[in-house]
N, CA, C and O atoms as a DFTB+ gen file, in Angstrom:
440 C
 N C O
     1  1     -31.816      -4.159     -21.541
     2  2     -30.468      -4.162     -21.009
     3  2     -29.728      -2.945     -21.538
     4  3     -29.731      -2.683     -22.740
     5  1     -29.100      -2.208     -20.645
     6  2     -28.348      -1.022     -21.035
     7  2     -27.159      -0.835     -20.107
     8  3     -27.127      -1.377     -19.002
     9  1     -26.195      -0.070     -20.563
    10  2     -25.069       0.359     -19.735
    11  2     -25.064       1.876     -19.785
    12  3     -25.079       2.471     -20.862
    13  1     -25.043       2.500     -18.611
    14  2     -25.026       3.960     -18.539
    15  2     -23.988       4.399     -17.516
    16  3     -23.532       3.609     -16.690
    17  1     -23.625       5.681     -17.589
    18  2     -22.637       6.224     -16.662
    19  2     -22.968       7.680     -16.363
    20  3     -23.551       8.387     -17.185
    21  1     -22.579       8.109     -15.159
    22  2     -22.682       9.520     -14.788
    23  2     -21.398       9.897     -14.066
    24  3     -20.957       9.205     -13.149
    25  1     -20.807      11.000     -14.491
    26  2     -19.573      11.487     -13.886
    27  2     -19.810      12.845     -13.257
    28  3     -20.421      13.728     -13.859
    29  1     -19.320      13.000     -12.037
    30  2     -19.421      14.268     -11.312
    31  2     -18.024      14.796     -11.033
    32  3     -17.112      14.029     -10.725
    33  1     -17.859      16.098     -11.141
    34  2     -16.590      16.755     -10.868
    35  2     -16.563      17.117      -9.384
    36  3     -17.306      17.992      -8.938
    37  1     -15.705      16.441      -8.627
    38  2     -15.626      16.656      -7.190
    39  2     -14.943      17.951      -6.798
    40  3     -15.048      18.366      -5.644
    41  1     -14.246      18.604      -7.718
    42  2     -13.587      19.877      -7.436
    43  2     -14.574      21.025      -7.614
    44  3     -14.709      21.892      -6.750
    45  1     -15.259      21.009      -8.753
    46  2     -16.167      22.113      -9.073
    47  2     -17.597      21.877      -8.579
    48  3     -18.423      22.790      -8.616
    49  1     -17.892      20.661      -8.118
    50  2     -19.231      20.377      -7.603
    51  2     -20.306      20.429      -8.661
    52  3     -21.395      20.949      -8.420
    53  1     -20.011      19.898      -9.823
    54  2     -20.976      19.902     -10.924
    55  2     -20.766      18.651     -11.777
    56  3     -19.790      17.927     -11.580
    57  1     -21.669      18.388     -12.721
    58  2     -21.468      17.253     -13.623
    59  2     -20.177      17.428     -14.438
    60  3     -19.801      18.545     -14.796
    61  1     -19.521      16.321     -14.718
    62  2     -18.299      16.333     -15.531
    63  2     -18.694      16.213     -17.000
    64  3     -18.653      15.126     -17.576
    65  1     -19.073      17.326     -17.593
    66  2     -19.497      17.361     -18.997
    67  2     -18.277      17.262     -19.904
    68  3     -17.234      17.851     -19.621
    69  1     -18.416      16.514     -20.993
    70  2     -17.341      16.397     -21.971
    71  2     -16.282      15.367     -21.622
    72  3     -15.216      15.354     -22.237
    73  1     -16.548      14.506     -20.655
    74  2     -15.608      13.446     -20.287
    75  2     -15.704      12.319     -21.315
    76  3     -16.785      11.776     -21.544
    77  1     -14.587      11.971     -21.925
    78  2     -14.564      10.892     -22.906
    79  2     -14.605       9.544     -22.198
    80  3     -13.870       9.311     -21.238
    81  1     -15.475       8.656     -22.681
    82  2     -15.606       7.323     -22.094
    83  2     -15.605       6.290     -23.210
    84  3     -16.274       6.451     -24.231
    85  1     -14.838       5.222     -22.994
    86  2     -14.763       4.108     -23.943
    87  2     -15.337       2.864     -23.276
    88  3     -15.045       2.589     -22.112
    89  1     -16.148       2.115     -24.008
    90  2     -16.766       0.881     -23.532
    91  2     -16.066      -0.269     -24.239
    92  3     -15.993      -0.289     -25.468
    93  1     -15.545      -1.235     -23.468
    94  2     -14.770      -2.331     -24.044
    95  2     -15.283      -3.682     -23.546
    96  3     -15.859      -3.788     -22.463
    97  1     -15.058      -4.710     -24.368
    98  2     -15.411      -6.087     -24.023
    99  2     -14.137      -6.911     -24.008
   100  3     -13.230      -6.681     -24.809
   101  1     -14.069      -7.884     -23.086
   102  2     -12.933      -8.794     -23.019
   103  2     -13.198      -9.993     -23.923
   104  3     -13.960     -10.893     -23.571
   105  1     -12.563      -9.994     -25.085
   106  2     -12.615     -11.110     -26.032
   107  2     -11.192     -11.623     -26.196
   108  3     -10.589     -11.458     -27.256
   109  1     -10.645     -12.256     -25.130
   110  2      -9.221     -12.647     -25.113
   111  2      -8.342     -11.422     -25.323
   112  3      -7.392     -11.456     -26.105
   113  1      -8.659     -10.363     -24.633
   114  2      -8.026      -9.052     -24.738
   115  2      -9.128      -8.018     -24.870
   116  3     -10.192      -8.310     -25.417
   117  1      -8.886      -6.817     -24.376
   118  2      -9.921      -5.780     -24.386
   119  2     -10.094      -5.212     -25.789
   120  3      -9.127      -4.806     -26.434
   121  1     -11.357      -5.189     -26.253
   122  2     -11.714      -4.686     -27.579
   123  2     -12.738      -3.567     -27.425
   124  3     -13.810      -3.784     -26.860
   125  1     -12.415      -2.359     -27.927
   126  2     -13.393      -1.255     -27.859
   127  2     -14.638      -1.578     -28.681
   128  3     -14.546      -2.061     -29.809
   129  1     -15.812      -1.301     -28.091
   130  2     -17.060      -1.527     -28.831
   131  2     -17.892      -0.253     -28.943
   132  3     -18.827      -0.197     -29.742
   133  1     -17.566       0.768     -28.155
   134  2     -18.306       2.033     -28.251
   135  2     -17.491       3.134     -27.584
   136  3     -16.710       2.886     -26.666
   137  1     -17.694       4.362     -28.071
   138  2     -17.075       5.550     -27.516
   139  2     -18.152       6.603     -27.382
   140  3     -19.103       6.639     -28.162
   141  1     -17.996       7.456     -26.391
   142  2     -18.929       8.560     -26.261
   143  2     -18.327       9.596     -25.325
   144  3     -17.216       9.429     -24.824
   145  1     -19.070      10.656     -25.099
   146  2     -18.656      11.741     -24.226
   147  2     -19.854      12.114     -23.361
   148  3     -20.988      12.123     -23.839
   149  1     -19.608      12.421     -22.097
   150  2     -20.714      12.782     -21.217
   151  2     -21.375      14.068     -21.692
   152  3     -20.724      14.961     -22.233
   153  1     -22.696      14.139     -21.476
   154  2     -23.445      15.335     -21.869
   155  2     -23.317      16.410     -20.780
   156  3     -22.521      16.256     -19.853
   157  1     -24.081      17.477     -20.885
   158  2     -23.997      18.575     -19.923
   159  2     -24.380      18.179     -18.508
   160  3     -24.018      18.869     -17.555
   161  1     -25.111      17.072     -18.354
   162  2     -25.477      16.569     -17.029
   163  2     -24.520      15.484     -16.547
   164  3     -24.765      14.862     -15.514
   165  1     -23.430      15.249     -17.284
   166  2     -22.454      14.238     -16.903
   167  2     -22.869      12.819     -17.254
   168  3     -22.246      11.866     -16.786
   169  1     -23.905      12.654     -18.066
   170  2     -24.434      11.326     -18.395
   171  2     -23.988      10.827     -19.761
   172  3     -23.797      11.601     -20.699
   173  1     -23.830       9.525     -19.841
   174  2     -23.805       8.774     -21.091
   175  2     -24.887       7.731     -20.877
   176  3     -24.802       6.928     -19.948
   177  1     -25.895       7.738     -21.722
   178  2     -27.108       6.990     -21.406
   179  2     -27.123       5.517     -21.804
   180  3     -27.514       4.683     -20.987
   181  1     -26.722       5.166     -22.999
   182  2     -26.887       3.762     -23.416
   183  2     -25.748       3.336     -24.332
   184  3     -25.384       4.043     -25.271
   185  1     -25.192       2.155     -24.035
   186  2     -24.239       1.496     -24.946
   187  2     -24.561       0.032     -24.978
   188  3     -25.159      -0.456     -24.019
   189  1     -24.218      -0.696     -25.987
   190  2     -24.530      -0.274     -27.348
   191  2     -26.025      -0.349     -27.541
   192  3     -26.741      -0.751     -26.623
   193  1     -26.508       0.018     -28.681
   194  2     -27.964       0.090     -28.895
   195  2     -28.639      -1.248     -28.645
   196  3     -29.763      -1.285     -28.143
   197  1     -27.978      -2.346     -28.985
   198  2     -28.583      -3.675     -28.815
   199  2     -28.365      -4.248     -27.421
   200  3     -29.006      -5.235     -27.061
   201  1     -27.481      -3.660     -26.631
   202  2     -27.181      -4.156     -25.297
   203  2     -26.143      -5.251     -25.336
   204  3     -26.118      -6.045     -26.277
   205  1     -25.278      -5.313     -24.328
   206  2     -24.216      -6.308     -24.323
   207  2     -24.720      -7.701     -23.966
   208  3     -25.711      -7.857     -23.253
   209  1     -24.020      -8.707     -24.475
   210  2     -24.298     -10.090     -24.100
   211  2     -23.470     -10.418     -22.862
   212  3     -22.670      -9.596     -22.417
   213  1     -23.656     -11.604     -22.307
   214  2     -22.920     -12.009     -21.116
   215  2     -21.418     -11.945     -21.372
   216  3     -20.947     -12.279     -22.459
   217  1     -20.674     -11.513     -20.357
   218  2     -19.223     -11.434     -20.475
   219  2     -18.659     -10.344     -19.606
   220  3     -19.381      -9.710     -18.836
   221  1     -17.351     -10.124     -19.731
   222  2     -16.654      -9.102     -18.956
   223  2     -16.496      -7.837     -19.795
   224  3     -16.167      -7.891     -20.980
   225  1     -16.741      -6.697     -19.147
   226  2     -16.703      -5.403     -19.807
   227  2     -15.943      -4.415     -18.934
   228  3     -15.728      -4.646     -17.744
   229  1     -15.544      -3.311     -19.550
   230  2     -14.975      -2.225     -18.758
   231  2     -15.293      -0.891     -19.406
   232  3     -15.429      -0.776     -20.624
   233  1     -15.405       0.105     -18.555
   234  2     -15.545       1.497     -18.971
   235  2     -14.225       2.190     -18.653
   236  3     -13.717       2.078     -17.538
   237  1     -13.672       2.899     -19.622
   238  2     -12.412       3.618     -19.449
   239  2     -12.711       5.111     -19.587
   240  3     -13.122       5.569     -20.654
   241  1     -12.506       5.860     -18.518
   242  2     -12.787       7.293     -18.483
   243  2     -11.481       8.059     -18.676
   244  3     -10.533       7.856     -17.917
   245  1     -11.417       8.926     -19.670
   246  2     -10.214       9.674     -20.027
   247  2     -10.076      10.907     -19.131
   248  3     -10.501      12.002     -19.500
   249  1      -9.481      10.720     -17.960
   250  2      -9.342      11.805     -16.978
   251  2      -8.318      12.845     -17.408
   252  3      -8.493      14.032     -17.132
   253  1      -7.240      12.415     -18.085
   254  2      -6.242      13.380     -18.553
   255  2      -6.886      14.452     -19.411
   256  3      -6.711      15.642     -19.152
   257  1      -7.624      14.047     -20.420
   258  2      -8.257      15.002     -21.337
   259  2      -9.208      15.932     -20.580
   260  3      -9.224      17.140     -20.814
   261  1      -9.993      15.361     -19.678
   262  2     -10.967      16.166     -18.939
   263  2     -10.276      17.231     -18.085
   264  3     -10.629      18.408     -18.161
   265  1      -9.293      16.826     -17.271
   266  2      -8.672      17.778     -16.352
   267  2      -7.760      18.778     -17.056
   268  3      -7.652      19.921     -16.611
   269  1      -7.102      18.377     -18.143
   270  2      -6.305      19.338     -18.916
   271  2      -7.200      20.455     -19.428
   272  3      -6.792      21.615     -19.464
   273  1      -8.425      20.108     -19.827
   274  2      -9.376      21.114     -20.285
   275  2      -9.750      22.117     -19.203
   276  3     -10.208      23.220     -19.502
   277  1      -9.554      21.734     -17.948
   278  2      -9.829      22.637     -16.823
   279  2      -8.564      23.337     -16.328
   280  3      -8.610      24.110     -15.371
   281  1      -7.428      23.060     -16.988
   282  2      -6.163      23.647     -16.567
   283  2      -5.547      22.938     -15.379
   284  3      -4.722      23.516     -14.671
   285  1      -5.938      21.684     -15.149
   286  2      -5.440      20.896     -14.020
   287  2      -4.695      19.669     -14.523
   288  3      -4.842      19.276     -15.680
   289  1      -3.897      19.068     -13.654
   290  2      -3.193      17.831     -13.978
   291  2      -3.692      16.750     -13.037
   292  3      -3.656      16.917     -11.818
   293  1      -4.160      15.637     -13.601
   294  2      -4.654      14.524     -12.793
   295  2      -3.495      13.619     -12.378
   296  3      -2.519      13.472     -13.114
   297  1      -3.609      13.023     -11.207
   298  2      -2.621      12.047     -10.738
   299  2      -2.746      10.723     -11.476
   300  3      -1.855       9.879     -11.384
   301  1      -3.815      10.536     -12.191
   302  2      -4.075       9.290     -12.916
   303  2      -4.612       9.654     -14.304
   304  3      -5.443      10.555     -14.417
   305  1      -4.160       8.982     -15.347
   306  2      -4.607       9.323     -16.700
   307  2      -6.010       8.822     -17.024
   308  3      -6.696       9.398     -17.868
   309  1      -6.436       7.754     -16.358
   310  2      -7.744       7.172     -16.657
   311  2      -8.292       6.476     -15.429
   312  3      -7.547       6.059     -14.542
   313  1      -9.606       6.359     -15.395
   314  2     -10.285       5.509     -14.413
   315  2     -10.852       4.346     -15.210
   316  3     -11.524       4.537     -16.224
   317  1     -10.567       3.134     -14.735
   318  2     -11.041       1.931     -15.411
   319  2     -11.955       1.177     -14.448
   320  3     -11.550       0.824     -13.341
   321  1     -13.181       0.939     -14.878
   322  2     -14.160       0.206     -14.065
   323  2     -14.526      -1.071     -14.820
   324  3     -15.086      -1.017     -15.915
   325  1     -14.203      -2.220     -14.222
   326  2     -14.448      -3.523     -14.844
   327  2     -15.662      -4.161     -14.185
   328  3     -15.808      -4.118     -12.963
   329  1     -16.531      -4.752     -14.997
   330  2     -17.701      -5.423     -14.456
   331  2     -18.094      -6.589     -15.344
   332  3     -17.680      -6.680     -16.500
   333  1     -18.896      -7.474     -14.783
   334  2     -19.338      -8.677     -15.499
   335  2     -20.837      -8.620     -15.730
   336  3     -21.607      -8.311     -14.821
   337  1     -21.240      -8.920     -16.953
   338  2     -22.653      -9.068     -17.290
   339  2     -22.943     -10.565     -17.236
   340  3     -22.488     -11.323     -18.092
   341  1     -23.698     -10.985     -16.229
   342  2     -24.046     -12.392     -16.084
   343  2     -25.442     -12.665     -16.621
   344  3     -25.718     -13.734     -17.164
   345  1     -26.306     -11.691     -16.460
   346  2     -27.700     -11.821     -16.877
   347  2     -27.982     -10.726     -17.895
   348  3     -27.954      -9.541     -17.563
   349  1     -28.250     -11.118     -19.121
   350  2     -28.392     -10.158     -20.214
   351  2     -29.618      -9.251     -20.091
   352  3     -29.766      -8.323     -20.887
   353  1     -30.494      -9.492     -19.123
   354  2     -31.642      -8.601     -18.948
   355  2     -31.354      -7.515     -17.922
   356  3     -32.130      -6.568     -17.797
   357  1     -30.237      -7.637     -17.172
   358  2     -29.871      -6.617     -16.197
   359  2     -29.266      -5.406     -16.899
   360  3     -28.598      -5.539     -17.924
   361  1     -29.504      -4.232     -16.338
   362  2     -28.830      -3.023     -16.778
   363  2     -27.728      -2.707     -15.777
   364  3     -27.798      -3.119     -14.619
   365  1     -26.731      -1.987     -16.215
   366  2     -25.605      -1.615     -15.362
   367  2     -25.401      -0.112     -15.440
   368  3     -25.491       0.486     -16.511
   369  1     -25.123       0.494     -14.280
   370  2     -24.911       1.935     -14.213
   371  2     -23.663       2.228     -13.388
   372  3     -23.482       1.680     -12.301
   373  1     -22.808       3.093     -13.915
   374  2     -21.588       3.520     -13.248
   375  2     -21.777       4.941     -12.751
   376  3     -22.208       5.815     -13.502
   377  1     -21.455       5.172     -11.488
   378  2     -21.418       6.523     -10.914
   379  2     -19.978       6.777     -10.500
   380  3     -19.381       5.952      -9.808
   381  1     -19.413       7.901     -10.911
   382  2     -18.039       8.224     -10.555
   383  2     -17.941       9.691     -10.162
   384  3     -18.548      10.558     -10.790
   385  1     -17.166       9.954      -9.114
   386  2     -16.838      11.311      -8.698
   387  2     -15.338      11.468      -8.926
   388  3     -14.539      10.680      -8.421
   389  1     -14.961      12.503      -9.701
   390  2     -13.572      12.713     -10.079
   391  2     -12.990      13.949      -9.418
   392  3     -13.667      14.966      -9.262
   393  1     -11.735      13.847      -9.035
   394  2     -10.926      14.976      -8.592
   395  2      -9.514      14.702      -9.110
   396  3      -9.208      13.556      -9.439
   397  1      -8.651      15.701      -9.193
   398  2      -7.322      15.467      -9.764
   399  2      -6.481      14.428      -9.026
   400  3      -5.619      13.797      -9.639
   401  1      -6.707      14.236      -7.737
   402  2      -5.878      13.296      -6.977
   403  2      -6.671      12.128      -6.390
   404  3      -6.126      11.334      -5.624
   405  1      -7.942      12.017      -6.740
   406  2      -8.761      10.929      -6.174
   407  2      -9.996      10.710      -7.035
   408  3     -10.393      11.572      -7.820
   409  1     -10.594       9.534      -6.868
   410  2     -11.865       9.245      -7.509
   411  2     -12.605       8.185      -6.712
   412  3     -12.009       7.440      -5.934
   413  1     -13.902       8.133      -6.917
   414  2     -14.755       7.135      -6.281
   415  2     -15.660       6.561      -7.354
   416  3     -16.234       7.302      -8.152
   417  1     -15.789       5.240      -7.375
   418  2     -16.578       4.564      -8.410
   419  2     -17.554       3.596      -7.760
   420  3     -17.210       2.884      -6.817
   421  1     -18.775       3.582      -8.279
   422  2     -19.777       2.601      -7.877
   423  2     -20.426       2.064      -9.151
   424  3     -20.844       2.840     -10.011
   425  1     -20.509       0.753      -9.273
   426  2     -21.201       0.135     -10.408
   427  2     -22.365      -0.670      -9.841
   428  3     -22.175      -1.503      -8.955
   429  1     -23.553      -0.422     -10.347
   430  2     -24.743      -1.122      -9.876
   431  2     -25.408      -1.869     -11.022
   432  3     -25.503      -1.366     -12.142
   433  1     -25.865      -3.080     -10.720
   434  2     -26.676      -3.843     -11.675
   435  2     -28.103      -3.810     -11.152
   436  3     -28.347      -3.940      -9.953
   437  1     -29.042      -3.634     -12.081
   438  2     -30.451      -3.582     -11.664
   439  2     -31.332      -4.141     -12.739
   440  3     -32.551      -4.184     -12.577
């Protein structure tokens, strides 16, 4: 079981390297359990090392920090993708395309 993400920059047509991402669990309120930054290919490969147990989770992508680094201003400070882990053997993958005024998100369980 793993959680991974890939971010693509829809303006520059390349991976969104250096995008800060926070992984959180809902334990009667959102609690951060891991932080990371996308690599040069826009990937964050695995969180956490042991894999999440059943429950509700979210990935929070820090769009403000990413776009400021490019000299741009985003219409939204963060993208938040919420998903549920029902089966602890499933892996989950987030694909996101970012632009300063829009984004597209897909979360797949496999």
